[in-house]
mmCIF file of C-alpha atoms in Angstrom:
data_model
loop_
_atom_site.group_PDB
_atom_site.id
_atom_site.type_symbol
_atom_site.label_atom_id
_atom_site.label_comp_id
_atom_site.label_asym_id
_atom_site.label_seq_id
_atom_site.Cartn_x
_atom_site.Cartn_y
_atom_site.Cartn_z
ATOM 1 C CA UNK A 1 115.426 121.738 80.600
ATOM 2 C CA UNK A 2 113.336 119.052 78.898
ATOM 3 C CA UNK A 3 115.006 119.800 75.560
ATOM 4 C CA UNK A 4 118.475 119.446 77.096
ATOM 5 C CA UNK A 5 117.681 116.124 78.771
ATOM 6 C CA UNK A 6 116.090 114.855 75.560
ATOM 7 C CA UNK A 7 119.228 115.810 73.626
ATOM 8 C CA UNK A 8 121.313 113.691 75.995
ATOM 9 C CA UNK A 9 119.061 110.617 75.849
ATOM 10 C CA UNK A 10 120.531 109.074 72.643
ATOM 11 C CA UNK A 11 123.987 109.046 74.184
ATOM 12 C CA UNK A 12 122.611 107.823 77.514
ATOM 13 C CA UNK A 13 121.141 104.822 75.686
ATOM 14 C CA UNK A 14 124.390 104.329 73.746
ATOM 15 C CA UNK A 15 126.399 104.373 76.969
ATOM 16 C CA UNK A 16 124.071 101.772 78.496
ATOM 17 C CA UNK A 17 124.343 99.566 75.410
ATOM 18 C CA UNK A 18 128.151 99.758 75.574
ATOM 19 C CA UNK A 19 128.056 99.013 79.329
ATOM 20 C CA UNK A 20 129.659 102.349 80.294
ATOM 21 C CA UNK A 21 128.290 102.015 83.819
ATOM 22 C CA UNK A 22 130.877 104.327 85.380
ATOM 23 C CA UNK A 23 129.983 107.087 82.913
ATOM 24 C CA UNK A 24 126.313 106.867 83.917
ATOM 25 C CA UNK A 25 127.170 106.883 87.625
ATOM 26 C CA UNK A 26 129.535 109.857 87.314
ATOM 27 C CA UNK A 27 127.178 111.829 85.075
ATOM 28 C CA UNK A 28 124.187 111.277 87.365
ATOM 29 C CA UNK A 29 126.241 112.117 90.458
ATOM 30 C CA UNK A 30 127.633 115.346 88.976
ATOM 31 C CA UNK A 31 124.213 116.359 87.682
ATOM 32 C CA UNK A 32 122.458 115.655 90.989
ATOM 33 C CA UNK A 33 125.110 117.292 93.187
ATOM 34 C CA UNK A 34 125.286 120.395 91.006
ATOM 35 C CA UNK A 35 121.503 120.721 90.961
ATOM 36 C CA UNK A 36 121.163 120.412 94.732
ATOM 37 C CA UNK A 37 124.123 122.692 95.486
ATOM 38 C CA UNK A 38 123.030 125.389 93.043
ATOM 39 C CA UNK A 39 119.429 125.377 94.265
ATOM 40 C CA UNK A 40 120.550 125.605 97.888
ATOM 41 C CA UNK A 41 122.919 128.470 97.102
ATOM 42 C CA UNK A 42 120.352 130.437 95.085
ATOM 43 C CA UNK A 43 117.618 129.952 97.687
ATOM 44 C CA UNK A 44 120.011 131.132 100.391
ATOM 45 C CA UNK A 45 120.757 134.277 98.352
ATOM 46 C CA UNK A 46 117.215 134.878 97.082
ATOM 47 C CA UNK A 47 114.741 133.204 99.466
ATOM 48 C CA UNK A 48 111.762 134.875 97.809
ATOM 49 C CA UNK A 49 112.613 133.350 94.403
ATOM 50 C CA UNK A 50 112.537 129.643 95.267
ATOM 51 C CA UNK A 51 110.740 128.625 92.069
ATOM 52 C CA UNK A 52 113.280 130.515 89.960
ATOM 53 C CA UNK A 53 116.130 128.812 91.838
ATOM 54 C CA UNK A 54 114.508 125.421 91.262
ATOM 55 C CA UNK A 55 114.279 126.031 87.505
ATOM 56 C CA UNK A 56 117.847 127.327 87.220
ATOM 57 C CA UNK A 57 119.222 124.375 89.174
ATOM 58 C CA UNK A 58 117.483 121.858 86.943
ATOM 59 C CA UNK A 59 118.506 123.678 83.753
ATOM 60 C CA UNK A 60 122.184 123.812 84.755
ATOM 61 C CA UNK A 61 122.243 120.150 85.820
ATOM 62 C CA UNK A 62 120.631 119.139 82.513
ATOM 63 C CA UNK A 63 123.221 121.157 80.607
ATOM 64 C CA UNK A 64 126.009 119.442 82.548
ATOM 65 C CA UNK A 65 124.519 116.069 81.669
ATOM 66 C CA UNK A 66 124.628 116.940 77.964
ATOM 67 C CA UNK A 67 128.211 118.223 78.214
ATOM 68 C CA UNK A 68 129.418 115.093 80.035
ATOM 69 C CA UNK A 69 127.890 112.629 77.595
ATOM 70 C CA UNK A 70 128.765 114.555 74.430
ATOM 71 C CA UNK A 71 132.248 115.238 75.751
ATOM 72 C CA UNK A 72 132.838 111.558 76.504
ATOM 73 C CA UNK A 73 131.145 109.957 73.523
ATOM 74 C CA UNK A 74 132.218 112.029 70.530
ATOM 75 C CA UNK A 75 129.608 112.143 67.818
ATOM 76 C CA UNK A 76 130.662 110.455 64.556
ATOM 77 C CA UNK A 77 129.238 111.958 61.342
ATOM 78 C CA UNK A 78 128.752 108.626 59.545
ATOM 79 C CA UNK A 79 125.185 107.274 59.735
ATOM 80 C CA UNK A 80 124.146 103.659 59.351
ATOM 81 C CA UNK A 81 120.893 103.786 57.395
ATOM 82 C CA UNK A 82 119.596 100.523 58.862
ATOM 83 C CA UNK A 83 120.292 101.725 62.386
ATOM 84 C CA UNK A 84 118.783 105.124 61.538
ATOM 85 C CA UNK A 85 115.555 103.472 60.357
ATOM 86 C CA UNK A 86 115.442 101.353 63.517
ATOM 87 C CA UNK A 87 116.039 104.458 65.637
ATOM 88 C CA UNK A 88 113.189 106.271 63.865
ATOM 89 C CA UNK A 89 110.870 103.340 64.644
ATOM 90 C CA UNK A 90 111.841 103.482 68.312
ATOM 91 C CA UNK A 91 111.341 107.275 68.298
ATOM 92 C CA UNK A 92 107.763 106.916 67.072
ATOM 93 C CA UNK A 93 107.227 104.201 69.636
ATOM 94 C CA UNK A 94 108.553 106.493 72.365
ATOM 95 C CA UNK A 95 105.999 109.166 71.473
ATOM 96 C CA UNK A 96 103.158 106.666 71.667
ATOM 97 C CA UNK A 97 104.411 105.230 74.959
ATOM 98 C CA UNK A 98 104.621 108.753 76.375
ATOM 99 C CA UNK A 99 100.964 109.246 75.490
ATOM 100 C CA UNK A 100 100.030 105.923 77.073
ATOM 101 C CA UNK A 101 102.146 106.521 80.187
ATOM 102 C CA UNK A 102 101.260 110.147 80.912
ATOM 103 C CA UNK A 103 98.051 110.375 78.907
ATOM 104 C CA UNK A 104 95.769 110.563 81.923
ATOM 105 C CA UNK A 105 97.502 113.751 83.080
ATOM 106 C CA UNK A 106 96.994 115.373 79.685
ATOM 107 C CA UNK A 107 93.329 114.367 79.683
ATOM 108 C CA UNK A 108 92.909 115.460 83.289
ATOM 109 C CA UNK A 109 94.253 118.919 82.477
ATOM 110 C CA UNK A 110 92.693 119.404 79.043
ATOM 111 C CA UNK A 111 89.146 118.261 79.828
ATOM 112 C CA UNK A 112 88.956 119.120 83.567
ATOM 113 C CA UNK A 113 87.817 115.604 84.439
ATOM 114 C CA UNK A 114 88.800 116.240 88.081
ATOM 115 C CA UNK A 115 88.835 119.426 90.114
ATOM 116 C CA UNK A 116 92.121 120.761 91.491
ATOM 117 C CA UNK A 117 91.751 119.134 94.914
ATOM 118 C CA UNK A 118 91.061 115.745 93.330
ATOM 119 C CA UNK A 119 94.001 116.213 90.963
ATOM 120 C CA UNK A 120 96.289 116.990 93.882
ATOM 121 C CA UNK A 121 95.096 113.928 95.779
ATOM 122 C CA UNK A 122 95.569 111.770 92.689
ATOM 123 C CA UNK A 123 99.127 113.052 92.193
ATOM 124 C CA UNK A 124 100.044 112.386 95.833
ATOM 125 C CA UNK A 125 98.782 108.804 95.720
ATOM 126 C CA UNK A 126 100.188 108.131 92.238
ATOM 127 C CA UNK A 127 103.623 109.377 93.267
ATOM 128 C CA UNK A 128 103.517 107.324 96.459
ATOM 129 C CA UNK A 129 102.379 104.227 94.617
ATOM 130 C CA UNK A 130 105.011 104.619 91.902
ATOM 131 C CA UNK A 131 107.951 104.573 94.334
ATOM 132 C CA UNK A 132 108.423 100.853 93.697
ATOM 133 C CA UNK A 133 108.358 101.419 89.948
ATOM 134 C CA UNK A 134 110.922 104.220 90.101
ATOM 135 C CA UNK A 135 113.383 102.788 92.595
ATOM 136 C CA UNK A 136 113.007 99.030 92.088
ATOM 137 C CA UNK A 137 111.456 98.174 88.735
ATOM 138 C CA UNK A 138 113.134 100.819 86.569
ATOM 139 C CA UNK A 139 116.767 99.811 87.336
ATOM 140 C CA UNK A 140 115.876 96.144 86.797
ATOM 141 C CA UNK A 141 114.210 96.927 83.467
ATOM 142 C CA UNK A 142 117.122 99.075 82.278
ATOM 143 C CA UNK A 143 119.684 96.390 83.075
ATOM 144 C CA UNK A 144 117.466 93.679 81.607
ATOM 145 C CA UNK A 145 117.179 95.566 78.331
ATOM 146 C CA UNK A 146 120.953 96.062 78.194
ATOM 147 C CA UNK A 147 121.456 92.340 78.796
ATOM 148 C CA UNK A 148 118.901 91.211 76.217
ATOM 149 C CA UNK A 149 120.038 93.696 73.568
ATOM 150 C CA UNK A 150 123.610 92.402 73.849
ATOM 151 C CA UNK A 151 122.885 88.671 74.107
ATOM 152 C CA UNK A 152 119.852 88.176 71.847
ATOM 153 C CA UNK A 153 119.887 88.447 68.055
ATOM 154 C CA UNK A 154 116.850 89.999 66.434
ATOM 155 C CA UNK A 155 114.762 87.452 64.581
ATOM 156 C CA UNK A 156 116.565 84.438 66.086
ATOM 157 C CA UNK A 157 115.072 81.664 68.296
ATOM 158 C CA UNK A 158 115.083 82.166 72.049
ATOM 159 C CA UNK A 159 118.372 80.869 73.452
ATOM 160 C CA UNK A 160 118.632 78.821 76.633
ATOM 161 C CA UNK A 161 120.473 81.570 78.534
ATOM 162 C CA UNK A 162 118.110 84.376 77.485
ATOM 163 C CA UNK A 163 115.062 82.185 78.106
ATOM 164 C CA UNK A 164 116.241 81.322 81.604
ATOM 165 C CA UNK A 165 116.907 84.982 82.447
ATOM 166 C CA UNK A 166 113.515 86.043 81.062
ATOM 167 C CA UNK A 167 111.785 83.285 83.050
ATOM 168 C CA UNK A 168 113.537 84.293 86.279
ATOM 169 C CA UNK A 169 112.840 88.000 85.762
ATOM 170 C CA UNK A 170 109.161 87.380 85.070
ATOM 171 C CA UNK A 171 108.934 85.173 88.150
ATOM 172 C CA UNK A 172 110.680 87.700 90.404
ATOM 173 C CA UNK A 173 108.761 90.746 89.136
ATOM 174 C CA UNK A 174 105.390 89.016 89.223
ATOM 175 C CA UNK A 175 106.024 87.869 92.806
ATOM 176 C CA UNK A 176 106.956 91.412 93.832
ATOM 177 C CA UNK A 177 103.798 92.734 92.209
ATOM 178 C CA UNK A 178 101.641 90.087 93.881
ATOM 179 C CA UNK A 179 103.133 91.011 97.256
ATOM 180 C CA UNK A 180 102.192 94.653 96.592
ATOM 181 C CA UNK A 181 98.599 93.649 95.822
ATOM 182 C CA UNK A 182 98.341 91.239 98.765
ATOM 183 C CA UNK A 183 99.499 93.671 101.438
ATOM 184 C CA UNK A 184 98.556 96.917 99.714
ATOM 185 C CA UNK A 185 94.849 96.291 100.158
ATOM 186 C CA UNK A 186 95.014 95.959 103.949
ATOM 187 C CA UNK A 187 97.780 98.449 104.696
ATOM 188 C CA UNK A 188 96.930 101.353 102.357
ATOM 189 C CA UNK A 189 95.059 103.233 105.088
ATOM 190 C CA UNK A 190 97.915 102.824 107.571
ATOM 191 C CA UNK A 191 100.521 103.913 105.018
ATOM 192 C CA UNK A 192 98.550 107.020 104.056
ATOM 193 C CA UNK A 193 97.959 107.847 107.706
ATOM 194 C CA UNK A 194 101.695 107.688 108.404
ATOM 195 C CA UNK A 195 102.535 109.566 105.207
ATOM 196 C CA UNK A 196 100.009 112.394 105.266
ATOM 197 C CA UNK A 197 98.058 112.197 108.497
ATOM 198 C CA UNK A 198 94.458 111.348 109.279
ATOM 199 C CA UNK A 199 93.097 113.914 106.805
ATOM 200 C CA UNK A 200 94.740 112.213 103.825
ATOM 201 C CA UNK A 201 93.659 108.754 104.977
ATOM 202 C CA UNK A 202 90.045 109.842 105.546
ATOM 203 C CA UNK A 203 89.237 110.623 101.899
ATOM 204 C CA UNK A 204 89.188 108.578 98.706
ATOM 205 C CA UNK A 205 92.978 108.249 98.820
ATOM 206 C CA UNK A 206 92.703 104.731 100.287
ATOM 207 C CA UNK A 207 90.761 103.484 97.263
ATOM 208 C CA UNK A 208 93.238 105.214 94.957
ATOM 209 C CA UNK A 209 96.231 103.566 96.617
ATOM 210 C CA UNK A 210 94.592 100.138 96.579
ATOM 211 C CA UNK A 211 93.952 100.474 92.863
ATOM 212 C CA UNK A 212 97.515 101.714 92.422
ATOM 213 C CA UNK A 213 98.808 98.471 93.969
ATOM 214 C CA UNK A 214 97.095 96.478 91.220
ATOM 215 C CA UNK A 215 98.646 98.832 88.684
ATOM 216 C CA UNK A 216 102.091 98.174 90.206
ATOM 217 C CA UNK A 217 101.652 94.445 89.525
ATOM 218 C CA UNK A 218 100.867 95.122 85.872
ATOM 219 C CA UNK A 219 103.782 97.561 85.621
ATOM 220 C CA UNK A 220 106.180 94.932 86.931
ATOM 221 C CA UNK A 221 105.106 92.312 84.400
ATOM 222 C CA UNK A 222 104.837 94.685 81.449
ATOM 223 C CA UNK A 223 108.275 96.205 82.019
ATOM 224 C CA UNK A 224 110.132 92.900 81.658
ATOM 225 C CA UNK A 225 108.003 91.684 78.750
ATOM 226 C CA UNK A 226 108.555 94.898 76.809
ATOM 227 C CA UNK A 227 112.305 94.806 77.513
ATOM 228 C CA UNK A 228 112.621 91.423 75.862
ATOM 229 C CA UNK A 229 110.140 92.213 73.096
ATOM 230 C CA UNK A 230 111.937 95.370 71.992
ATOM 231 C CA UNK A 231 115.330 93.661 72.190
ATOM 232 C CA UNK A 232 114.350 90.916 69.718
ATOM 233 C CA UNK A 233 111.947 92.725 67.374
ATOM 234 C CA UNK A 234 113.066 93.469 63.837
ATOM 235 C CA UNK A 235 112.342 96.845 62.275
ATOM 236 C CA UNK A 236 109.174 95.725 60.466
ATOM 237 C CA UNK A 237 107.906 94.142 63.686
ATOM 238 C CA UNK A 238 108.546 97.374 65.577
ATOM 239 C CA UNK A 239 106.588 99.295 62.940
ATOM 240 C CA UNK A 240 103.736 96.796 63.309
ATOM 241 C CA UNK A 241 103.853 97.209 67.076
ATOM 242 C CA UNK A 242 103.674 100.986 66.656
ATOM 243 C CA UNK A 243 100.490 100.608 64.630
ATOM 244 C CA UNK A 244 99.012 98.526 67.430
ATOM 245 C CA UNK A 245 100.049 101.227 69.897
ATOM 246 C CA UNK A 246 97.855 103.715 68.017
ATOM 247 C CA UNK A 247 94.880 101.422 68.610
ATOM 248 C CA UNK A 248 95.891 101.019 72.260
ATOM 249 C CA UNK A 249 95.978 104.809 72.587
ATOM 250 C CA UNK A 250 92.396 105.041 71.335
ATOM 251 C CA UNK A 251 91.305 102.313 73.774
ATOM 252 C CA UNK A 252 93.078 104.152 76.579
ATOM 253 C CA UNK A 253 91.364 107.477 75.841
ATOM 254 C CA UNK A 254 87.923 105.838 75.639
ATOM 255 C CA UNK A 255 88.414 103.815 78.825
ATOM 256 C CA UNK A 256 89.671 106.920 80.646
ATOM 257 C CA UNK A 257 86.533 108.856 79.769
ATOM 258 C CA UNK A 258 84.209 106.000 80.767
ATOM 259 C CA UNK A 259 85.936 104.980 84.001
ATOM 260 C CA UNK A 260 86.454 108.553 85.187
ATOM 261 C CA UNK A 261 82.762 109.336 84.881
ATOM 262 C CA UNK A 262 81.887 106.127 86.736
ATOM 263 C CA UNK A 263 84.571 106.012 89.440
ATOM 264 C CA UNK A 264 86.175 109.472 89.619
ATOM 265 C CA UNK A 265 89.909 109.511 90.316
ATOM 266 C CA UNK A 266 90.048 105.719 90.639
ATOM 267 C CA UNK A 267 88.899 105.593 87.028
ATOM 268 C CA UNK A 268 92.231 107.005 85.858
ATOM 269 C CA UNK A 269 94.080 104.151 87.545
ATOM 270 C CA UNK A 270 91.623 101.600 86.149
ATOM 271 C CA UNK A 271 92.191 103.045 82.669
ATOM 272 C CA UNK A 272 95.936 102.700 83.200
ATOM 273 C CA UNK A 273 95.365 99.077 84.228
ATOM 274 C CA UNK A 274 93.446 98.465 80.998
ATOM 275 C CA UNK A 275 96.304 100.110 79.093
ATOM 276 C CA UNK A 276 98.885 97.869 80.774
ATOM 277 C CA UNK A 277 96.790 94.736 80.247
ATOM 278 C CA UNK A 278 96.536 95.408 76.516
ATOM 279 C CA UNK A 279 100.279 96.047 76.256
ATOM 280 C CA UNK A 280 101.015 92.869 78.221
ATOM 281 C CA UNK A 281 98.712 90.932 75.904
ATOM 282 C CA UNK A 282 100.481 92.213 72.772
ATOM 283 C CA UNK A 283 103.953 91.412 74.149
ATOM 284 C CA UNK A 284 102.802 88.045 75.514
ATOM 285 C CA UNK A 285 101.469 87.024 72.107
ATOM 286 C CA UNK A 286 104.713 88.094 70.453
ATOM 287 C CA UNK A 287 106.995 86.251 72.891
ATOM 288 C CA UNK A 288 104.767 83.152 72.841
ATOM 289 C CA UNK A 289 105.119 83.029 69.057
ATOM 290 C CA UNK A 290 108.923 83.057 69.086
ATOM 291 C CA UNK A 291 110.683 79.762 68.285
ATOM 292 C CA UNK A 292 112.706 78.177 71.080
ATOM 293 C CA UNK A 293 116.108 76.581 70.804
ATOM 294 C CA UNK A 294 116.126 72.834 71.634
ATOM 295 C CA UNK A 295 118.154 73.562 74.782
ATOM 296 C CA UNK A 296 115.285 75.606 76.289
ATOM 297 C CA UNK A 297 113.690 73.207 78.771
ATOM 298 C CA UNK A 298 111.133 75.548 80.372
ATOM 299 C CA UNK A 299 109.132 78.100 78.328
ATOM 300 C CA UNK A 300 110.087 81.584 79.605
ATOM 301 C CA UNK A 301 106.477 82.738 79.931
ATOM 302 C CA UNK A 302 105.843 80.132 82.624
ATOM 303 C CA UNK A 303 107.651 82.550 84.914
ATOM 304 C CA UNK A 304 104.356 84.439 85.152
ATOM 305 C CA UNK A 305 102.787 81.492 86.975
ATOM 306 C CA UNK A 306 103.617 81.595 90.708
ATOM 307 C CA UNK A 307 104.480 78.311 92.437
ATOM 308 C CA UNK A 308 101.593 76.656 94.263
ATOM 309 C CA UNK A 309 103.191 77.149 97.689
ATOM 310 C CA UNK A 310 103.738 80.865 97.078
ATOM 311 C CA UNK A 311 100.218 81.334 95.707
ATOM 312 C CA UNK A 312 98.744 79.620 98.771
ATOM 313 C CA UNK A 313 100.907 81.737 101.078
ATOM 314 C CA UNK A 314 99.841 84.949 99.317
ATOM 315 C CA UNK A 315 96.135 84.093 99.498
ATOM 316 C CA UNK A 316 96.398 83.144 103.171
ATOM 317 C CA UNK A 317 98.413 86.273 103.970
ATOM 318 C CA UNK A 318 95.898 88.467 102.170
ATOM 319 C CA UNK A 319 92.974 86.990 104.096
ATOM 320 C CA UNK A 320 94.757 87.270 107.441
ATOM 321 C CA UNK A 321 95.814 90.862 106.739
ATOM 322 C CA UNK A 322 92.263 91.800 105.726
ATOM 323 C CA UNK A 323 90.909 90.222 108.908
ATOM 324 C CA UNK A 324 93.517 92.049 110.949
ATOM 325 C CA UNK A 325 92.500 95.368 109.397
ATOM 326 C CA UNK A 326 88.828 94.825 110.191
ATOM 327 C CA UNK A 327 89.364 93.596 113.771
ATOM 328 C CA UNK A 328 92.614 95.144 115.057
ATOM 329 C CA UNK A 329 93.030 98.368 113.096
ATOM 330 C CA UNK A 330 92.950 101.282 113.915
ATOM 331 C CA UNK A 331 92.578 100.552 117.632
ATOM 332 C CA UNK A 332 95.832 98.559 117.651
ATOM 333 C CA UNK A 333 97.983 99.579 114.712
ATOM 334 C CA UNK A 334 101.046 97.847 116.183
ATOM 335 C CA UNK A 335 99.238 94.500 116.279
ATOM 336 C CA UNK A 336 98.078 95.058 112.698
ATOM 337 C CA UNK A 337 101.686 95.675 111.635
ATOM 338 C CA UNK A 338 102.833 92.577 113.543
ATOM 339 C CA UNK A 339 100.305 90.430 111.691
ATOM 340 C CA UNK A 340 101.554 91.849 108.401
ATOM 341 C CA UNK A 341 105.171 91.167 109.349
ATOM 342 C CA UNK A 342 104.393 87.539 110.200
ATOM 343 C CA UNK A 343 102.436 87.085 106.987
ATOM 344 C CA UNK A 344 105.253 88.684 105.011
ATOM 345 C CA UNK A 345 107.783 86.347 106.614
ATOM 346 C CA UNK A 346 105.609 83.365 105.671
ATOM 347 C CA UNK A 347 105.418 84.548 102.048
ATOM 348 C CA UNK A 348 109.200 85.020 101.916
ATOM 349 C CA UNK A 349 109.731 81.542 103.387
ATOM 350 C CA UNK A 350 107.409 80.026 100.777
ATOM 351 C CA UNK A 351 109.241 81.882 97.997
ATOM 352 C CA UNK A 352 112.647 80.720 99.261
ATOM 353 C CA UNK A 353 111.382 77.143 99.491
ATOM 354 C CA UNK A 354 109.827 77.210 96.014
ATOM 355 C CA UNK A 355 112.498 79.223 94.198
ATOM 356 C CA UNK A 356 115.960 78.148 95.444
ATOM 357 C CA UNK A 357 117.512 79.082 92.092
ATOM 358 C CA UNK A 358 116.381 82.698 92.403
ATOM 359 C CA UNK A 359 117.808 82.851 95.912
ATOM 360 C CA UNK A 360 121.109 81.411 94.696
ATOM 361 C CA UNK A 361 121.258 83.944 91.853
ATOM 362 C CA UNK A 362 120.613 86.791 94.305
ATOM 363 C CA UNK A 363 123.365 85.514 96.601
ATOM 364 C CA UNK A 364 125.824 85.310 93.717
ATOM 365 C CA UNK A 365 124.908 88.832 92.637
ATOM 366 C CA UNK A 366 125.432 90.230 96.132
ATOM 367 C CA UNK A 367 128.682 88.289 96.474
ATOM 368 C CA UNK A 368 130.006 89.716 93.210
ATOM 369 C CA UNK A 369 129.206 93.256 94.370
ATOM 370 C CA UNK A 370 130.948 92.676 97.700
ATOM 371 C CA UNK A 371 134.046 91.328 95.949
ATOM 372 C CA UNK A 372 134.176 94.338 93.633
ATOM 373 C CA UNK A 373 133.836 96.744 96.541
#
């Protein structure tokens, strides 16, 4: 199953680069529907073999994905050596990023840093905390990379259009991450209680989810920075970045061992935060060193700095939500939620007041989708 999906990935990336959006939608829809239908049918026939049905469903859907992409985008035997070398650099980078992204799970399993109950609790909280990354950040990052790869020339100065888009994306993603941190601290217990009951909320899961909220902020910023960085890097710069990734992998392994012994399961999330901070630092230094075209009026990296009104609203909302948790929750969960809703509305109002251009861009985007539909 993994081998089949990996075989389809080069053509998935090619289809994204060529803006074959309909192909991606159709392929994902056919793959998902076939997987669900086949698993349901097999489980209905063989209820005692649910795991087998799950594996067969995923394998068949992965095979369909390969057939659809290879059947639509016929492979051409001619190879561009420059593109092949660039692809090889990205392949090595992908292996290192896989280690940095999923490394804590490998370490957790190989060295038994946590017992099985702690591993299960960590997985539950990590999956819950990564919902924003999977359903919100990932589509934005994919589309951002497609945009940058088609509008930016490698090795050229930052254009006004690309700089404005990068600035707006950094501003939007950093604000979303700051909202997650602001409200995640005071509402983690309530969310876990609603999600898994009082037993889940009574253990260390609250601390795990609070740490995960900080990790979400770093994920949001790093995703956009890496999208732009990889879109403008030349091959020799990518190779240099890969060498830095080896050092980052060593730092990640060391920090995982230290933090896990000190903080238990929370240590894995703290190690991931250190990993993301180092990757953000590398990309930030690279983007900051790029020359800007004269038409660029605002440096793109200033998008990481929230407006003063939004920062004040976030700090005030965080303090009010924390006070609400200590005084109103859990005796009056509804009042605690009401305080959070009011604070959230105040943050949104401050963002709309401070960022009218982002609001206008969102309106235009929604309007374009409505016209197309």
